[in-house]
CSV table of C-alpha atoms and ligand atoms in Angstrom, one decimal:
chain,number,residue,atom,x,y,z
A,1098,UNK,CA,-18.5,3.7,71.3
A,1099,UNK,CA,-15.9,1.1,72.1
A,1100,UNK,CA,-17.6,-2.2,72.1
A,1101,UNK,CA,-17.5,-4.0,75.5
A,1102,UNK,CA,-15.5,-7.1,76.0
A,1103,UNK,CA,-18.5,-9.3,75.6
A,1104,UNK,CA,-19.3,-7.8,72.2
A,1105,UNK,CA,-15.6,-7.5,71.0
A,1106,UNK,CA,-14.9,-11.2,71.7
A,1107,UNK,CA,-15.9,-13.9,69.3
A,1108,UNK,CA,-14.3,-16.7,71.3
A,1109,UNK,CA,-11.5,-17.3,73.8
A,1110,UNK,CA,-8.5,-18.9,72.2
A,1111,UNK,CA,-6.3,-19.2,75.3
A,1112,UNK,CA,-7.6,-18.8,78.9
A,1113,UNK,CA,-5.7,-17.0,81.6
A,1114,UNK,CA,-4.7,-20.4,83.2
A,1115,UNK,CA,-3.4,-21.7,79.7
A,1116,UNK,CA,-1.5,-18.5,79.2
A,1117,UNK,CA,0.1,-18.7,82.7
A,1118,UNK,CA,1.0,-22.3,82.4
A,1119,UNK,CA,2.7,-21.8,79.0
A,1120,UNK,CA,4.4,-18.6,80.2
A,1121,UNK,CA,5.8,-20.6,83.1
A,1122,UNK,CA,7.2,-23.3,80.8
A,1123,UNK,CA,8.9,-20.7,78.6
A,1124,UNK,CA,10.2,-18.8,81.8
A,1125,UNK,CA,11.7,-22.1,82.9
A,1126,UNK,CA,13.5,-22.6,79.5
A,1127,UNK,CA,15.0,-19.1,79.7
A,1128,UNK,CA,16.0,-19.4,83.2
A,1129,UNK,CA,17.8,-22.6,82.5
A,1130,UNK,CA,19.5,-21.2,79.4
A,1131,UNK,CA,20.6,-18.0,81.0
A,1132,UNK,CA,21.5,-19.2,84.5
A,1133,UNK,CA,24.8,-17.7,85.7
A,1134,UNK,CA,24.5,-14.9,83.0
A,1135,UNK,CA,23.4,-11.3,83.3
A,1136,UNK,CA,20.1,-11.3,81.2
A,1137,UNK,CA,18.3,-8.2,80.0
A,1138,UNK,CA,14.8,-8.4,78.7
A,1139,UNK,CA,13.8,-5.9,76.1
A,1140,UNK,CA,10.1,-5.2,75.8
A,1141,UNK,CA,8.5,-3.8,72.7
A,1142,UNK,CA,6.0,-1.2,73.7
A,1143,UNK,CA,3.1,-1.4,74.2
A,1144,UNK,CA,1.9,-4.7,73.4
A,1145,UNK,CA,4.5,-6.8,75.2
A,1146,UNK,CA,4.3,-5.3,78.7
A,1147,UNK,CA,1.7,-7.7,80.1
A,1148,UNK,CA,3.6,-10.6,78.7
A,1149,UNK,CA,6.9,-9.3,79.8
A,1150,UNK,CA,5.8,-8.7,83.3
A,1151,UNK,CA,4.3,-12.2,83.5
A,1152,UNK,CA,7.4,-13.7,82.0
A,1153,UNK,CA,9.9,-11.8,84.2
A,1154,UNK,CA,8.0,-12.8,87.3
A,1155,UNK,CA,8.1,-16.4,86.4
A,1156,UNK,CA,12.0,-16.4,85.5
A,1157,UNK,CA,14.0,-17.7,88.4
A,1158,UNK,CA,17.2,-15.8,87.8
A,1159,UNK,CA,17.7,-12.0,88.3
A,1160,UNK,CA,16.9,-10.0,85.1
A,1161,UNK,CA,17.2,-6.4,84.0
A,1162,UNK,CA,14.5,-4.8,81.8
A,1163,UNK,CA,14.4,-2.0,79.3
A,1164,UNK,CA,11.9,-0.9,76.7
A,1165,UNK,CA,11.6,0.6,73.2
A,1166,UNK,CA,8.7,1.6,71.0
A,1167,UNK,CA,8.2,1.0,67.4
A,1168,UNK,CA,6.1,2.6,64.8
A,1169,UNK,CA,5.1,0.8,61.6
A,1170,UNK,CA,3.5,2.1,58.5
A,1171,UNK,CA,2.2,0.7,55.3
A,1172,UNK,CA,2.0,-2.9,56.3
A,1173,UNK,CA,-0.9,-3.3,53.9
A,1174,UNK,CA,1.2,-2.5,50.9
A,1175,UNK,CA,3.6,-5.2,52.0
A,1176,UNK,CA,6.3,-2.5,52.4
A,1177,UNK,CA,6.8,-2.9,56.2
A,1178,UNK,CA,8.2,0.5,56.9
A,1179,UNK,CA,9.3,0.6,60.6
A,1180,UNK,CA,11.1,3.1,62.8
A,1181,UNK,CA,12.1,3.3,66.6
A,1182,UNK,CA,9.7,5.8,68.1
A,1183,UNK,CA,11.3,5.5,71.6
A,1184,UNK,CA,14.7,4.1,72.1
A,1185,UNK,CA,16.2,2.0,74.9
A,1186,UNK,CA,17.5,3.8,77.9
A,1187,UNK,CA,20.7,2.0,78.1
A,1188,UNK,CA,23.3,0.5,75.7
A,1189,UNK,CA,23.3,-3.3,75.1
A,1190,UNK,CA,26.8,-3.7,74.0
A,1191,UNK,CA,28.3,-7.0,75.4
A,1192,UNK,CA,25.0,-8.0,77.0
A,1193,UNK,CA,22.8,-11.0,76.7
A,1194,UNK,CA,19.5,-9.8,75.6
A,1195,UNK,CA,16.1,-11.4,75.0
A,1196,UNK,CA,13.7,-9.3,72.9
A,1197,UNK,CA,10.1,-9.8,74.1
A,1198,UNK,CA,7.2,-9.3,71.6
A,1199,UNK,CA,3.5,-9.8,71.7
A,1200,UNK,CA,3.1,-11.3,68.2
A,1201,UNK,CA,5.2,-11.9,65.2
A,1202,UNK,CA,3.0,-11.6,62.1
A,1203,UNK,CA,4.6,-10.6,58.8
A,1204,UNK,CA,7.9,-10.3,60.7
A,1205,UNK,CA,8.7,-6.8,59.3
A,1206,UNK,CA,8.6,-5.2,62.8
A,1207,UNK,CA,10.8,-7.7,64.5
A,1208,UNK,CA,13.2,-8.2,61.6
A,1209,UNK,CA,13.9,-4.4,61.6
A,1210,UNK,CA,14.2,-4.4,65.4
A,1211,UNK,CA,16.6,-7.4,65.6
A,1212,UNK,CA,18.7,-5.9,62.8
A,1213,UNK,CA,19.0,-2.6,64.5
A,1214,UNK,CA,19.9,-4.1,67.9
A,1215,UNK,CA,22.3,-6.4,66.4
A,1216,UNK,CA,24.2,-3.4,65.2
A,1217,UNK,CA,24.8,-2.4,68.8
A,1218,UNK,CA,27.0,-5.5,69.4
A,1219,UNK,CA,25.2,-7.3,72.1
A,1220,UNK,CA,27.0,-10.6,73.3
A,1221,UNK,CA,23.9,-12.5,72.4
A,1222,UNK,CA,20.4,-11.9,71.2
A,1223,UNK,CA,17.2,-14.0,71.2
A,1224,UNK,CA,13.6,-13.4,70.5
A,1225,UNK,CA,10.7,-14.5,72.7
A,1226,UNK,CA,7.1,-14.0,71.6
A,1227,UNK,CA,3.8,-14.7,73.2
A,1228,UNK,CA,2.1,-15.5,69.8
A,1229,UNK,CA,3.5,-16.5,66.5
A,1230,UNK,CA,1.5,-16.4,63.2
A,1231,UNK,CA,3.8,-18.1,60.8
A,1232,UNK,CA,1.1,-18.4,58.1
A,1233,UNK,CA,1.3,-14.7,57.4
A,1234,UNK,CA,5.0,-14.5,57.5
A,1235,UNK,CA,6.7,-12.4,54.7
A,1236,UNK,CA,10.2,-12.0,56.0
A,1237,UNK,CA,12.0,-14.7,57.8
A,1238,UNK,CA,12.9,-14.2,61.5
A,1239,UNK,CA,14.3,-16.8,63.9
A,1240,UNK,CA,11.9,-17.2,66.8
A,1241,UNK,CA,13.7,-18.7,69.8
A,1242,UNK,CA,10.9,-18.9,72.3
A,1243,UNK,CA,7.2,-18.9,71.5
A,1244,UNK,CA,4.2,-19.5,73.8
A,1245,UNK,CA,1.5,-20.2,71.1
A,1246,UNK,CA,1.3,-20.6,67.5
A,1247,UNK,CA,-2.0,-19.1,66.2
A,1248,UNK,CA,-4.0,-19.1,62.9
A,1249,UNK,CA,-5.1,-16.4,60.7
A,1250,UNK,CA,-7.6,-14.4,63.0
A,1251,UNK,CA,-7.2,-11.1,64.7
A,1252,UNK,CA,-6.6,-11.5,68.4
A,1253,UNK,CA,-6.9,-9.2,71.5
A,1254,UNK,CA,-5.9,-9.5,75.2
A,1255,UNK,CA,-2.8,-10.1,77.1
A,1256,UNK,CA,-1.4,-6.8,75.7
A,1257,UNK,CA,-2.7,-7.2,72.2
A,1258,UNK,CA,-4.9,-4.3,71.2
A,1259,UNK,CA,-7.5,-3.3,68.6
A,1260,UNK,CA,-7.2,0.4,68.1
A,1261,UNK,CA,-5.4,0.7,71.5
A,1262,UNK,CA,-8.2,-1.1,73.5
A,1263,UNK,CA,-8.5,-4.5,75.0
A,1264,UNK,CA,-4.9,-4.9,76.1
A,1265,UNK,CA,-6.0,-5.4,79.6
A,1266,UNK,CA,-8.0,-8.7,78.9
A,1267,UNK,CA,-6.4,-11.4,81.0
A,1268,UNK,CA,-6.8,-14.0,78.3
A,1269,UNK,CA,-6.4,-14.2,74.6
A,1270,UNK,CA,-9.5,-13.8,72.4
A,1271,UNK,CA,-10.4,-13.9,68.8
A,1272,UNK,CA,-11.9,-10.5,67.9
A,1273,UNK,CA,-15.4,-10.5,66.5
A,1274,UNK,CA,-14.7,-10.2,62.7
A,1275,UNK,CA,-17.6,-8.0,62.1
A,1276,UNK,CA,-16.2,-5.3,64.2
A,1277,UNK,CA,-12.8,-5.1,62.4
A,1278,UNK,CA,-12.6,-2.3,59.9
A,1279,UNK,CA,-12.0,-3.5,56.4
A,1280,UNK,CA,-8.7,-2.2,55.1
B,1997,IMP,P1,4.5,-7.6,61.9
B,1997,IMP,O1,5.4,-6.6,61.6
B,1997,IMP,O2,3.5,-7.9,60.7
B,1997,IMP,O3,5.1,-8.9,62.4
B,1997,IMP,O4,3.6,-6.9,63.0
B,1997,IMP,C1,3.5,-7.3,64.3
B,1997,IMP,C2,2.8,-6.3,65.0
B,1997,IMP,O5,1.5,-6.1,64.5
B,1997,IMP,C3,2.6,-6.7,66.5
B,1997,IMP,O6,3.7,-6.3,67.2
B,1997,IMP,C4,1.2,-6.2,66.8
B,1997,IMP,O7,1.3,-4.9,67.3
B,1997,IMP,C5,0.5,-6.1,65.5
B,1997,IMP,N1,-0.4,-7.2,65.4
B,1997,IMP,C6,-0.4,-8.2,64.3
B,1997,IMP,N2,-1.4,-9.1,64.5
B,1997,IMP,C7,-2.1,-8.6,65.6
B,1997,IMP,C8,-3.3,-9.2,66.1
B,1997,IMP,O8,-4.0,-10.3,65.8
B,1997,IMP,N3,-3.8,-8.5,67.1
B,1997,IMP,C9,-3.3,-7.3,67.7
B,1997,IMP,N4,-2.1,-6.8,67.1
B,1997,IMP,C10,-1.6,-7.5,66.1
B,1998,MG,MG1,3.2,-4.7,68.8
């Protein structure tokens, strides 16, 4: 049985209103920075879709969107093996792209992704993440836009999952640690 929201949540970290307000601020920064340019948002499936939608709707210039999906293995061993499981639909050569992530943790996923995309010769590339957990960073990645820095607890909601569930929570919550499988 999948625990209910009530059981799964230890406490709310950021309410829906706090998330919306912060996303609006970051959207305003991006709108300002890319005004007059042809911006493409690249969402990393599946975690980023809720954030990307909210961000895109708050951005006040026209944007294009595309998606890719990543699979990662053996994070635990500190290896950080990552591959593209579903690629973008279109090339990004010569384009101004902002990669949109749900969370940057160790940094393995996003470093691999940014390196791979950089090889496709975009005009510019930036990273925008809903959450940043710098305390667990293993590889350095420049984060251009971040909504919130968080501590070392596992979170769900606003696209973030535990075993594919809880992405549809409208706020960001700390997962009840007693339900997390030891690994
Ligand atoms: P990284 O390669 O360690 O930076 O891993 C980032 C990925 O791990 C994210 O895209 C998430 O899918 C997942 N992740 C890391 N921390 C959490 C969390 O607290 N809740 C849900 N997913 C997480
Ligand atoms: Mg993810």
